[in-house]
Amino acid sequence: MKTIGGAAMDGTVAARLSALDEAFARFRACAAALPGGRFLERMNGWSPRDVTAHFIGWNRYTIEGCREILRGVCPSYLADEPNDFSTVNRKSVERYALSDRNELLAELDASFGDLRTFLLTLPAPQWEGDFGVRYKGHVITVENNVEGLRTDYDRHREAIEAWEETAGR
């Protein structure tokens, strides 16, 4: 058993949480390092500010989604999956409409801290367990829900980095 944040964790769970921590830290560093007004400039329809607001929402949606999974209920945000989560994402961008990067990053840190605190309370059987939740024929678990968020952090960071490279900055 490994200990993370004072909680004893199964090695697989510890590795998953560590991977999420690293993806979050890479995204946050990327957003924080953008020059001046680039944080507010649009790239493929969204600005890095919008992406950051999106993650504040998704950190919170992930907590609720995990709670729903543990109750044997499909996460409510999956109803928006056929629309590429456009409604869920729009609501986050509107709700966290701060334009000050430092304030938005502080809110991102707080939401991620809440998610991390929640995840630390879950024993391995709850991370990996099949609670009967299915979506489009796939088993939905806490683990694959969290993994989806981790890959989203990396995917959006990579898009911002590529955007910065093409801008020649």
mmCIF file of C-alpha atoms in Angstrom:
data_model
loop_
_atom_site.group_PDB
_atom_site.id
_atom_site.type_symbol
_atom_site.label_atom_id
_atom_site.label_comp_id
_atom_site.label_asym_id
_atom_site.label_seq_id
_atom_site.Cartn_x
_atom_site.Cartn_y
_atom_site.Cartn_z
ATOM 1 C CA MET A 1 0.000 0.000 0.000
ATOM 2 C CA LYS A 2 1.170 3.484 -0.846
ATOM 3 C CA THR A 3 0.269 6.579 1.123
ATOM 4 C CA ILE A 4 -0.840 9.708 -0.734
ATOM 5 C CA GLY A 5 -2.027 12.722 1.197
ATOM 6 C CA GLY A 6 -2.154 10.584 4.361
ATOM 7 C CA ALA A 7 -4.456 7.981 2.784
ATOM 8 C CA ALA A 8 -3.345 4.389 2.274
ATOM 9 C CA MET A 9 -3.942 3.460 -1.343
ATOM 10 C CA ASP A 10 -3.675 0.418 -3.545
ATOM 11 C CA GLY A 11 -0.761 0.747 -6.027
ATOM 12 C CA THR A 12 -3.036 1.003 -9.068
ATOM 13 C CA VAL A 13 -5.172 3.714 -7.467
ATOM 14 C CA ALA A 14 -2.066 5.598 -6.345
ATOM 15 C CA ALA A 15 -0.687 5.429 -9.897
ATOM 16 C CA ARG A 16 -3.986 6.702 -11.350
ATOM 17 C CA LEU A 17 -4.141 9.584 -8.885
ATOM 18 C CA SER A 18 -0.492 10.425 -9.535
ATOM 19 C CA ALA A 19 -1.147 10.451 -13.308
ATOM 20 C CA LEU A 20 -4.108 12.802 -12.780
ATOM 21 C CA ASP A 21 -1.980 15.068 -10.563
ATOM 22 C CA GLU A 22 0.723 15.224 -13.229
ATOM 23 C CA ALA A 23 -1.727 15.951 -16.057
ATOM 24 C CA PHE A 24 -3.337 18.709 -13.980
ATOM 25 C CA ALA A 25 0.064 20.228 -13.121
ATOM 26 C CA ARG A 26 1.160 20.195 -16.788
ATOM 27 C CA PHE A 27 -2.071 21.879 -17.908
ATOM 28 C CA ARG A 28 -1.911 24.465 -15.137
ATOM 29 C CA ALA A 29 1.717 25.313 -15.902
ATOM 30 C CA CYS A 30 0.873 25.668 -19.596
ATOM 31 C CA ALA A 31 -2.040 28.021 -18.880
ATOM 32 C CA ALA A 32 -0.010 30.048 -16.390
ATOM 33 C CA ALA A 33 2.926 30.450 -18.798
ATOM 34 C CA LEU A 34 0.974 31.903 -21.717
ATOM 35 C CA PRO A 35 2.125 35.392 -22.627
ATOM 36 C CA GLY A 36 -0.081 38.366 -21.754
ATOM 37 C CA GLY A 37 -3.308 38.486 -23.719
ATOM 38 C CA ARG A 38 -2.879 35.020 -25.244
ATOM 39 C CA PHE A 39 -4.879 33.577 -22.325
ATOM 40 C CA LEU A 40 -7.968 35.348 -23.696
ATOM 41 C CA GLU A 41 -7.336 34.804 -27.435
ATOM 42 C CA ARG A 42 -9.450 32.256 -29.289
ATOM 43 C CA MET A 43 -7.949 29.094 -30.729
ATOM 44 C CA ASN A 44 -10.310 26.724 -32.533
ATOM 45 C CA GLY A 45 -13.320 28.442 -30.967
ATOM 46 C CA TRP A 46 -12.097 28.410 -27.367
ATOM 47 C CA SER A 47 -9.569 30.538 -25.566
ATOM 48 C CA PRO A 48 -7.207 29.055 -22.967
ATOM 49 C CA ARG A 49 -9.393 30.948 -20.453
ATOM 50 C CA ASP A 50 -12.408 28.995 -21.710
ATOM 51 C CA VAL A 51 -10.512 25.719 -21.447
ATOM 52 C CA THR A 52 -9.526 26.564 -17.874
ATOM 53 C CA ALA A 53 -13.164 27.370 -16.992
ATOM 54 C CA HIS A 54 -14.161 24.101 -18.658
ATOM 55 C CA PHE A 55 -11.809 22.217 -16.303
ATOM 56 C CA ILE A 56 -13.133 23.966 -13.211
ATOM 57 C CA GLY A 57 -16.541 22.633 -14.190
ATOM 58 C CA TRP A 58 -15.258 19.164 -15.081
ATOM 59 C CA ASN A 59 -13.413 18.804 -11.779
ATOM 60 C CA ARG A 60 -16.744 19.406 -10.072
ATOM 61 C CA TYR A 61 -18.758 17.286 -12.531
ATOM 62 C CA THR A 62 -16.314 14.436 -11.967
ATOM 63 C CA ILE A 63 -16.977 14.448 -8.221
ATOM 64 C CA GLU A 64 -20.732 14.300 -8.794
ATOM 65 C CA GLY A 65 -20.344 11.740 -11.581
ATOM 66 C CA CYS A 66 -18.285 9.479 -9.327
ATOM 67 C CA ARG A 67 -20.904 9.763 -6.602
ATOM 68 C CA GLU A 68 -23.572 8.787 -9.138
ATOM 69 C CA ILE A 69 -21.505 5.798 -10.303
ATOM 70 C CA LEU A 70 -21.100 4.610 -6.705
ATOM 71 C CA ARG A 71 -24.918 4.753 -6.375
ATOM 72 C CA GLY A 72 -25.292 2.691 -9.555
ATOM 73 C CA VAL A 73 -26.505 5.671 -11.586
ATOM 74 C CA CYS A 74 -25.109 6.842 -14.911
ATOM 75 C CA PRO A 75 -23.404 10.247 -14.528
ATOM 76 C CA SER A 76 -25.919 12.905 -15.516
ATOM 77 C CA TYR A 77 -23.477 14.721 -17.805
ATOM 78 C CA LEU A 78 -23.381 11.703 -20.141
ATOM 79 C CA ALA A 79 -26.777 12.828 -21.423
ATOM 80 C CA ASP A 80 -24.826 15.614 -23.178
ATOM 81 C CA GLU A 81 -22.264 13.236 -24.761
ATOM 82 C CA PRO A 82 -24.123 13.043 -28.116
ATOM 83 C CA ASN A 83 -23.595 16.839 -28.340
ATOM 84 C CA ASP A 84 -19.866 16.500 -27.528
ATOM 85 C CA PHE A 85 -20.730 17.857 -24.057
ATOM 86 C CA SER A 86 -21.394 21.275 -25.580
ATOM 87 C CA THR A 87 -24.119 22.189 -23.068
ATOM 88 C CA VAL A 88 -22.084 21.068 -20.058
ATOM 89 C CA ASN A 89 -19.000 22.881 -21.346
ATOM 90 C CA ARG A 90 -20.912 26.071 -22.200
ATOM 91 C CA LYS A 91 -22.360 26.187 -18.682
ATOM 92 C CA SER A 92 -18.878 25.911 -17.171
ATOM 93 C CA VAL A 93 -17.462 28.623 -19.419
ATOM 94 C CA GLU A 94 -20.387 30.904 -18.492
ATOM 95 C CA ARG A 95 -20.296 30.093 -14.782
ATOM 96 C CA TYR A 96 -16.549 30.642 -14.430
ATOM 97 C CA ALA A 97 -16.374 33.710 -16.673
ATOM 98 C CA LEU A 98 -13.454 35.324 -14.863
ATOM 99 C CA SER A 99 -11.042 37.070 -17.199
ATOM 100 C CA ASP A 100 -8.286 37.508 -14.613
ATOM 101 C CA ARG A 101 -5.937 34.576 -15.122
ATOM 102 C CA ASN A 102 -4.768 34.449 -11.490
ATOM 103 C CA GLU A 103 -8.329 34.381 -10.158
ATOM 104 C CA LEU A 104 -9.311 31.681 -12.648
ATOM 105 C CA LEU A 105 -6.243 29.581 -11.830
ATOM 106 C CA ALA A 106 -7.026 29.925 -8.111
ATOM 107 C CA GLU A 107 -10.534 28.614 -8.834
ATOM 108 C CA LEU A 108 -9.028 25.789 -10.910
ATOM 109 C CA ASP A 109 -6.730 24.898 -8.007
ATOM 110 C CA ALA A 110 -9.650 24.914 -5.572
ATOM 111 C CA SER A 111 -11.820 22.703 -7.778
ATOM 112 C CA PHE A 112 -8.966 20.267 -8.372
ATOM 113 C CA GLY A 113 -8.230 20.223 -4.642
ATOM 114 C CA ASP A 114 -11.865 19.323 -3.975
ATOM 115 C CA LEU A 115 -11.698 16.528 -6.554
ATOM 116 C CA ARG A 116 -8.440 15.191 -5.168
ATOM 117 C CA THR A 117 -9.765 15.263 -1.591
ATOM 118 C CA PHE A 118 -12.850 13.347 -2.708
ATOM 119 C CA LEU A 119 -10.820 10.749 -4.623
ATOM 120 C CA LEU A 120 -8.524 10.187 -1.628
ATOM 121 C CA THR A 121 -11.528 9.015 0.384
ATOM 122 C CA LEU A 122 -12.310 6.171 -2.011
ATOM 123 C CA PRO A 123 -10.890 2.704 -1.356
ATOM 124 C CA ALA A 124 -9.612 0.701 -4.350
ATOM 125 C CA PRO A 125 -12.782 -1.406 -4.667
ATOM 126 C CA GLN A 126 -14.774 1.786 -5.240
ATOM 127 C CA TRP A 127 -12.337 3.030 -7.884
ATOM 128 C CA GLU A 128 -12.329 -0.219 -9.818
ATOM 129 C CA GLY A 129 -15.750 -1.611 -8.949
ATOM 130 C CA ASP A 130 -18.527 -2.353 -11.390
ATOM 131 C CA PHE A 131 -21.621 -0.745 -9.862
ATOM 132 C CA GLY A 132 -23.814 -1.736 -12.786
ATOM 133 C CA VAL A 133 -23.451 1.533 -14.670
ATOM 134 C CA ARG A 134 -23.388 1.170 -18.450
ATOM 135 C CA TYR A 135 -23.232 3.693 -21.229
ATOM 136 C CA LYS A 136 -23.380 2.634 -24.873
ATOM 137 C CA GLY A 137 -22.483 -0.890 -23.781
ATOM 138 C CA HIS A 138 -19.409 0.147 -21.784
ATOM 139 C CA VAL A 139 -18.907 -0.346 -18.054
ATOM 140 C CA ILE A 140 -18.576 3.053 -16.365
ATOM 141 C CA THR A 141 -16.374 3.086 -13.259
ATOM 142 C CA VAL A 142 -14.821 5.748 -11.070
ATOM 143 C CA GLU A 143 -11.463 4.728 -12.509
ATOM 144 C CA ASN A 144 -12.374 5.196 -16.165
ATOM 145 C CA ASN A 145 -14.279 8.385 -15.333
ATOM 146 C CA VAL A 146 -11.149 9.857 -13.727
ATOM 147 C CA GLU A 147 -8.994 8.549 -16.575
ATOM 148 C CA GLY A 148 -11.213 10.427 -19.025
ATOM 149 C CA LEU A 149 -10.545 13.663 -17.158
ATOM 150 C CA ARG A 150 -6.804 12.962 -17.089
ATOM 151 C CA THR A 151 -6.668 12.442 -20.843
ATOM 152 C CA ASP A 152 -8.739 15.597 -21.365
ATOM 153 C CA TYR A 153 -6.202 17.636 -19.357
ATOM 154 C CA ASP A 154 -3.401 16.301 -21.557
ATOM 155 C CA ARG A 155 -5.334 16.696 -24.815
ATOM 156 C CA HIS A 156 -6.203 20.334 -24.136
ATOM 157 C CA ARG A 157 -2.680 21.167 -22.950
ATOM 158 C CA GLU A 158 -1.246 19.639 -26.125
ATOM 159 C CA ALA A 159 -3.673 21.702 -28.228
ATOM 160 C CA ILE A 160 -2.644 24.918 -26.474
ATOM 161 C CA GLU A 161 1.053 24.077 -26.879
ATOM 162 C CA ALA A 162 0.558 23.344 -30.599
ATOM 163 C CA TRP A 163 -1.373 26.609 -30.976
ATOM 164 C CA GLU A 164 1.486 28.497 -29.324
ATOM 165 C CA GLU A 165 4.031 26.796 -31.600
ATOM 166 C CA THR A 166 2.134 27.728 -34.751
ATOM 167 C CA ALA A 167 1.930 31.314 -33.531
ATOM 168 C CA GLY A 168 5.736 31.336 -33.513
ATOM 169 C CA ARG A 169 5.881 32.401 -29.922
#
